[in-house]
JSON list of C-alpha atoms in Angstrom, two decimals:
[
{"chain": "A", "resi": 15, "resn": "MET", "atom": "CA", "xyz": [21.09, 7.86, -80.93]},
{"chain": "A", "resi": 16, "resn": "ASN", "atom": "CA", "xyz": [17.38, 7.04, -81.06]},
{"chain": "A", "resi": 17, "resn": "ARG", "atom": "CA", "xyz": [14.72, 9.00, -79.22]},
{"chain": "A", "resi": 18, "resn": "GLY", "atom": "CA", "xyz": [14.27, 6.41, -76.45]},
{"chain": "A", "resi": 19, "resn": "LYS", "atom": "CA", "xyz": [17.95, 6.48, -75.52]},
{"chain": "A", "resi": 20, "resn": "ARG", "atom": "CA", "xyz": [18.15, 10.25, -75.92]},
{"chain": "A", "resi": 21, "resn": "ALA", "atom": "CA", "xyz": [15.25, 10.64, -73.46]},
{"chain": "A", "resi": 22, "resn": "TRP", "atom": "CA", "xyz": [17.48, 9.33, -70.67]},
{"chain": "A", "resi": 23, "resn": "LEU", "atom": "CA", "xyz": [19.93, 12.18, -71.25]},
{"chain": "A", "resi": 24, "resn": "TRP", "atom": "CA", "xyz": [17.87, 14.98, -69.65]},
{"chain": "A", "resi": 25, "resn": "PRO", "atom": "CA", "xyz": [17.05, 13.32, -66.33]},
{"chain": "A", "resi": 26, "resn": "ILE", "atom": "CA", "xyz": [20.64, 12.12, -65.99]},
{"chain": "A", "resi": 27, "resn": "LEU", "atom": "CA", "xyz": [22.05, 15.61, -66.71]},
{"chain": "A", "resi": 28, "resn": "LEU", "atom": "CA", "xyz": [19.58, 17.18, -64.30]},
{"chain": "A", "resi": 29, "resn": "ALA", "atom": "CA", "xyz": [20.41, 14.64, -61.55]},
{"chain": "A", "resi": 30, "resn": "VAL", "atom": "CA", "xyz": [24.14, 15.26, -62.06]},
{"chain": "A", "resi": 31, "resn": "THR", "atom": "CA", "xyz": [23.55, 19.03, -61.89]},
{"chain": "A", "resi": 32, "resn": "ILE", "atom": "CA", "xyz": [21.57, 18.65, -58.64]},
{"chain": "A", "resi": 33, "resn": "PHE", "atom": "CA", "xyz": [24.29, 16.38, -57.25]},
{"chain": "A", "resi": 34, "resn": "THR", "atom": "CA", "xyz": [27.03, 18.86, -58.16]},
{"chain": "A", "resi": 35, "resn": "LEU", "atom": "CA", "xyz": [25.24, 21.93, -56.84]},
{"chain": "A", "resi": 36, "resn": "SER", "atom": "CA", "xyz": [24.20, 20.29, -53.58]},
{"chain": "A", "resi": 37, "resn": "GLY", "atom": "CA", "xyz": [27.87, 19.61, -52.90]},
{"chain": "A", "resi": 38, "resn": "THR", "atom": "CA", "xyz": [28.77, 23.30, -52.91]},
{"chain": "A", "resi": 39, "resn": "ALA", "atom": "CA", "xyz": [29.04, 25.22, -49.67]},
{"chain": "A", "resi": 40, "resn": "ARG", "atom": "CA", "xyz": [26.90, 28.15, -50.82]},
{"chain": "A", "resi": 41, "resn": "LEU", "atom": "CA", "xyz": [24.56, 28.50, -53.75]},
{"chain": "A", "resi": 42, "resn": "ALA", "atom": "CA", "xyz": [24.09, 31.79, -55.57]},
{"chain": "A", "resi": 43, "resn": "THR", "atom": "CA", "xyz": [20.33, 32.31, -55.75]},
{"chain": "A", "resi": 44, "resn": "PRO", "atom": "CA", "xyz": [18.47, 35.40, -56.94]},
{"chain": "A", "resi": 45, "resn": "ASP", "atom": "CA", "xyz": [16.25, 37.40, -54.61]},
{"chain": "A", "resi": 46, "resn": "ILE", "atom": "CA", "xyz": [12.79, 36.96, -56.09]},
{"chain": "A", "resi": 47, "resn": "SER", "atom": "CA", "xyz": [11.00, 38.76, -53.22]},
{"chain": "A", "resi": 48, "resn": "PHE", "atom": "CA", "xyz": [8.52, 36.02, -52.36]},
{"chain": "A", "resi": 49, "resn": "GLN", "atom": "CA", "xyz": [7.22, 35.64, -48.84]},
{"chain": "A", "resi": 50, "resn": "PHE", "atom": "CA", "xyz": [7.77, 31.90, -49.21]},
{"chain": "A", "resi": 51, "resn": "SER", "atom": "CA", "xyz": [11.28, 30.61, -48.93]},
{"chain": "A", "resi": 52, "resn": "LYS", "atom": "CA", "xyz": [12.94, 30.85, -52.33]},
{"chain": "A", "resi": 53, "resn": "ASP", "atom": "CA", "xyz": [14.89, 27.75, -51.36]},
{"chain": "A", "resi": 54, "resn": "LYS", "atom": "CA", "xyz": [11.72, 25.67, -50.96]},
{"chain": "A", "resi": 55, "resn": "ILE", "atom": "CA", "xyz": [10.25, 27.01, -54.20]},
{"chain": "A", "resi": 56, "resn": "GLY", "atom": "CA", "xyz": [13.49, 26.10, -55.94]},
{"chain": "A", "resi": 57, "resn": "HIS", "atom": "CA", "xyz": [13.40, 22.57, -54.52]},
{"chain": "A", "resi": 58, "resn": "PHE", "atom": "CA", "xyz": [9.76, 22.20, -55.57]},
{"chain": "A", "resi": 59, "resn": "LEU", "atom": "CA", "xyz": [10.41, 23.35, -59.14]},
{"chain": "A", "resi": 60, "resn": "VAL", "atom": "CA", "xyz": [13.71, 21.53, -59.73]},
{"chain": "A", "resi": 61, "resn": "PHE", "atom": "CA", "xyz": [12.46, 18.18, -58.44]},
{"chain": "A", "resi": 62, "resn": "GLY", "atom": "CA", "xyz": [9.20, 18.66, -60.36]},
{"chain": "A", "resi": 63, "resn": "LEU", "atom": "CA", "xyz": [11.32, 19.15, -63.47]},
{"chain": "A", "resi": 64, "resn": "LEU", "atom": "CA", "xyz": [13.36, 16.05, -62.62]},
{"chain": "A", "resi": 65, "resn": "ALA", "atom": "CA", "xyz": [10.18, 13.99, -62.19]},
{"chain": "A", "resi": 66, "resn": "THR", "atom": "CA", "xyz": [8.76, 15.30, -65.47]},
{"chain": "A", "resi": 67, "resn": "SER", "atom": "CA", "xyz": [11.97, 14.49, -67.34]},
{"chain": "A", "resi": 68, "resn": "ILE", "atom": "CA", "xyz": [11.97, 10.94, -65.92]},
{"chain": "A", "resi": 69, "resn": "LEU", "atom": "CA", "xyz": [8.29, 10.46, -66.77]},
{"chain": "A", "resi": 70, "resn": "ARG", "atom": "CA", "xyz": [8.95, 11.50, -70.38]},
{"chain": "A", "resi": 71, "resn": "ILE", "atom": "CA", "xyz": [11.24, 8.49, -70.93]},
{"chain": "A", "resi": 72, "resn": "PRO", "atom": "CA", "xyz": [9.18, 6.34, -73.33]},
{"chain": "A", "resi": 73, "resn": "CYS", "atom": "CA", "xyz": [9.48, 3.04, -71.45]},
{"chain": "A", "resi": 74, "resn": "ILE", "atom": "CA", "xyz": [8.32, 4.76, -68.23]},
{"chain": "A", "resi": 75, "resn": "ARG", "atom": "CA", "xyz": [5.65, 6.94, -69.86]},
{"chain": "A", "resi": 76, "resn": "GLN", "atom": "CA", "xyz": [3.93, 3.96, -71.48]},
{"chain": "A", "resi": 77, "resn": "LEU", "atom": "CA", "xyz": [3.36, 2.41, -68.02]},
{"chain": "A", "resi": 78, "resn": "GLY", "atom": "CA", "xyz": [0.74, 5.10, -67.33]},
{"chain": "A", "resi": 79, "resn": "TRP", "atom": "CA", "xyz": [-0.02, 5.60, -63.64]},
{"chain": "A", "resi": 80, "resn": "HIS", "atom": "CA", "xyz": [2.39, 2.83, -62.67]},
{"chain": "A", "resi": 81, "resn": "GLY", "atom": "CA", "xyz": [5.15, 4.79, -64.40]},
{"chain": "A", "resi": 82, "resn": "ALA", "atom": "CA", "xyz": [4.01, 7.95, -62.60]},
{"chain": "A", "resi": 83, "resn": "ILE", "atom": "CA", "xyz": [4.22, 6.21, -59.22]},
{"chain": "A", "resi": 84, "resn": "ILE", "atom": "CA", "xyz": [7.64, 4.76, -60.06]},
{"chain": "A", "resi": 85, "resn": "THR", "atom": "CA", "xyz": [8.81, 8.21, -61.18]},
{"chain": "A", "resi": 86, "resn": "ALA", "atom": "CA", "xyz": [7.55, 9.90, -58.02]},
{"chain": "A", "resi": 87, "resn": "ALA", "atom": "CA", "xyz": [9.24, 7.22, -55.87]},
{"chain": "A", "resi": 88, "resn": "ILE", "atom": "CA", "xyz": [12.56, 7.56, -57.72]},
{"chain": "A", "resi": 89, "resn": "THR", "atom": "CA", "xyz": [12.47, 11.35, -57.47]},
{"chain": "A", "resi": 90, "resn": "ILE", "atom": "CA", "xyz": [11.49, 11.34, -53.78]},
{"chain": "A", "resi": 91, "resn": "ALA", "atom": "CA", "xyz": [14.26, 8.85, -52.99]},
{"chain": "A", "resi": 92, "resn": "TYR", "atom": "CA", "xyz": [16.78, 10.96, -54.91]},
{"chain": "A", "resi": 93, "resn": "GLY", "atom": "CA", "xyz": [15.66, 14.03, -52.95]},
{"chain": "A", "resi": 94, "resn": "GLY", "atom": "CA", "xyz": [16.25, 12.15, -49.69]},
{"chain": "A", "resi": 95, "resn": "PHE", "atom": "CA", "xyz": [19.66, 10.99, -50.90]},
{"chain": "A", "resi": 96, "resn": "ASP", "atom": "CA", "xyz": [20.53, 14.54, -51.91]},
{"chain": "A", "resi": 97, "resn": "GLU", "atom": "CA", "xyz": [19.60, 15.90, -48.47]},
{"chain": "A", "resi": 98, "resn": "PHE", "atom": "CA", "xyz": [21.64, 13.17, -46.77]},
{"chain": "A", "resi": 99, "resn": "ARG", "atom": "CA", "xyz": [24.62, 13.91, -49.01]},
{"chain": "A", "resi": 100, "resn": "GLN", "atom": "CA", "xyz": [24.48, 17.58, -48.04]},
{"chain": "A", "resi": 101, "resn": "SER", "atom": "CA", "xyz": [25.27, 16.56, -44.45]},
{"chain": "A", "resi": 102, "resn": "PHE", "atom": "CA", "xyz": [28.82, 15.85, -45.64]},
{"chain": "A", "resi": 103, "resn": "THR", "atom": "CA", "xyz": [29.26, 19.27, -47.24]},
{"chain": "A", "resi": 104, "resn": "PRO", "atom": "CA", "xyz": [30.79, 21.98, -45.01]},
{"chain": "A", "resi": 105, "resn": "GLY", "atom": "CA", "xyz": [28.41, 24.90, -44.62]},
{"chain": "A", "resi": 106, "resn": "ARG", "atom": "CA", "xyz": [25.35, 22.87, -45.64]},
{"chain": "A", "resi": 107, "resn": "GLN", "atom": "CA", "xyz": [22.84, 21.05, -43.49]},
{"chain": "A", "resi": 108, "resn": "VAL", "atom": "CA", "xyz": [20.05, 18.55, -43.93]},
{"chain": "A", "resi": 109, "resn": "GLU", "atom": "CA", "xyz": [16.60, 20.12, -43.92]},
{"chain": "A", "resi": 110, "resn": "PHE", "atom": "CA", "xyz": [13.55, 17.92, -43.71]},
{"chain": "A", "resi": 111, "resn": "ALA", "atom": "CA", "xyz": [11.51, 20.76, -45.21]},
{"chain": "A", "resi": 112, "resn": "ASP", "atom": "CA", "xyz": [13.71, 20.68, -48.33]},
{"chain": "A", "resi": 113, "resn": "TRP", "atom": "CA", "xyz": [12.95, 16.98, -48.79]},
{"chain": "A", "resi": 114, "resn": "ILE", "atom": "CA", "xyz": [9.21, 17.71, -48.34]},
{"chain": "A", "resi": 115, "resn": "ALA", "atom": "CA", "xyz": [9.46, 20.41, -51.04]},
{"chain": "A", "resi": 116, "resn": "ASP", "atom": "CA", "xyz": [11.33, 17.95, -53.31]},
{"chain": "A", "resi": 117, "resn": "SER", "atom": "CA", "xyz": [8.65, 15.32, -52.73]},
{"chain": "A", "resi": 118, "resn": "LEU", "atom": "CA", "xyz": [5.74, 17.70, -53.30]},
{"chain": "A", "resi": 119, "resn": "GLY", "atom": "CA", "xyz": [7.35, 18.96, -56.51]},
{"chain": "A", "resi": 120, "resn": "ALA", "atom": "CA", "xyz": [7.68, 15.39, -57.78]},
{"chain": "A", "resi": 121, "resn": "VAL", "atom": "CA", "xyz": [4.13, 14.39, -56.87]},
{"chain": "A", "resi": 122, "resn": "VAL", "atom": "CA", "xyz": [2.52, 17.54, -58.29]},
{"chain": "A", "resi": 123, "resn": "ALA", "atom": "CA", "xyz": [4.55, 17.22, -61.51]},
{"chain": "A", "resi": 124, "resn": "VAL", "atom": "CA", "xyz": [3.55, 13.60, -62.17]},
{"chain": "A", "resi": 125, "resn": "ILE", "atom": "CA", "xyz": [-0.11, 14.30, -61.38]},
{"chain": "A", "resi": 126, "resn": "ILE", "atom": "CA", "xyz": [-0.22, 17.29, -63.73]},
{"chain": "A", "resi": 127, "resn": "TYR", "atom": "CA", "xyz": [1.61, 15.33, -66.43]},
{"chain": "A", "resi": 128, "resn": "GLN", "atom": "CA", "xyz": [-0.82, 12.40, -66.14]},
{"chain": "A", "resi": 129, "resn": "LEU", "atom": "CA", "xyz": [-4.05, 14.41, -65.89]},
{"chain": "A", "resi": 130, "resn": "ASP", "atom": "CA", "xyz": [-3.42, 17.42, -68.13]},
{"chain": "A", "resi": 131, "resn": "THR", "atom": "CA", "xyz": [-3.51, 16.00, -71.66]},
{"chain": "A", "resi": 132, "resn": "PRO", "atom": "CA", "xyz": [-2.76, 19.30, -73.51]},
{"chain": "A", "resi": 133, "resn": "TYR", "atom": "CA", "xyz": [0.26, 19.89, -71.25]},
{"chain": "A", "resi": 134, "resn": "ARG", "atom": "CA", "xyz": [1.53, 16.35, -71.82]},
{"chain": "A", "resi": 135, "resn": "GLN", "atom": "CA", "xyz": [0.96, 16.57, -75.58]},
{"chain": "A", "resi": 136, "resn": "ALA", "atom": "CA", "xyz": [2.80, 19.91, -75.75]},
{"chain": "A", "resi": 137, "resn": "LEU", "atom": "CA", "xyz": [5.79, 18.35, -73.98]},
{"chain": "A", "resi": 138, "resn": "GLU", "atom": "CA", "xyz": [5.78, 15.33, -76.28]},
{"chain": "A", "resi": 139, "resn": "TRP", "atom": "CA", "xyz": [5.30, 17.27, -79.52]},
{"chain": "A", "resi": 140, "resn": "SER", "atom": "CA", "xyz": [8.28, 17.16, -81.85]},
{"chain": "A", "resi": 141, "resn": "PRO", "atom": "CA", "xyz": [8.84, 19.46, -84.81]},
{"chain": "A", "resi": 142, "resn": "PHE", "atom": "CA", "xyz": [10.68, 16.59, -86.50]},
{"chain": "A", "resi": 143, "resn": "ALA", "atom": "CA", "xyz": [7.87, 14.03, -86.26]},
{"chain": "A", "resi": 144, "resn": "LYS", "atom": "CA", "xyz": [6.09, 13.50, -89.57]},
{"chain": "A", "resi": 145, "resn": "ASN", "atom": "CA", "xyz": [2.34, 14.12, -89.77]},
{"chain": "A", "resi": 146, "resn": "LYS", "atom": "CA", "xyz": [1.92, 14.85, -86.08]},
{"chain": "A", "resi": 147, "resn": "LYS", "atom": "CA", "xyz": [-0.02, 17.75, -84.67]},
{"chain": "A", "resi": 148, "resn": "ILE", "atom": "CA", "xyz": [-0.04, 19.03, -81.11]},
{"chain": "A", "resi": 149, "resn": "GLY", "atom": "CA", "xyz": [-3.62, 17.92, -80.51]},
{"chain": "A", "resi": 150, "resn": "SER", "atom": "CA", "xyz": [-3.35, 14.45, -81.99]}
]
């Protein structure tokens, strides 16, 4: 499997994981003792990760800011779908604030990925690529 096709694997696996976990009645989450809701932080981070994994797909990444906007839109829509789907799960409810956290995570992730060149290069670095350095 070439790198372009393999790049689709991570966002698909992450989306399936989100889909599966959002269909459970109760999630086991650690107490991290933040004043902010750990649920909202989790939404922010997971959907930021989903957006980053989508943006790393070569055909999307090469679109530049257009790819970033498409990625944010896909991730935000998926977050909305996920919240809607939770309404069918006993013991779960739709929370608009969760969707806002999902959306903010996606937007912040694509902005950081687009603007922070060292971060982007570190994510794209491969130990198997010939004659490539992190800074090049």
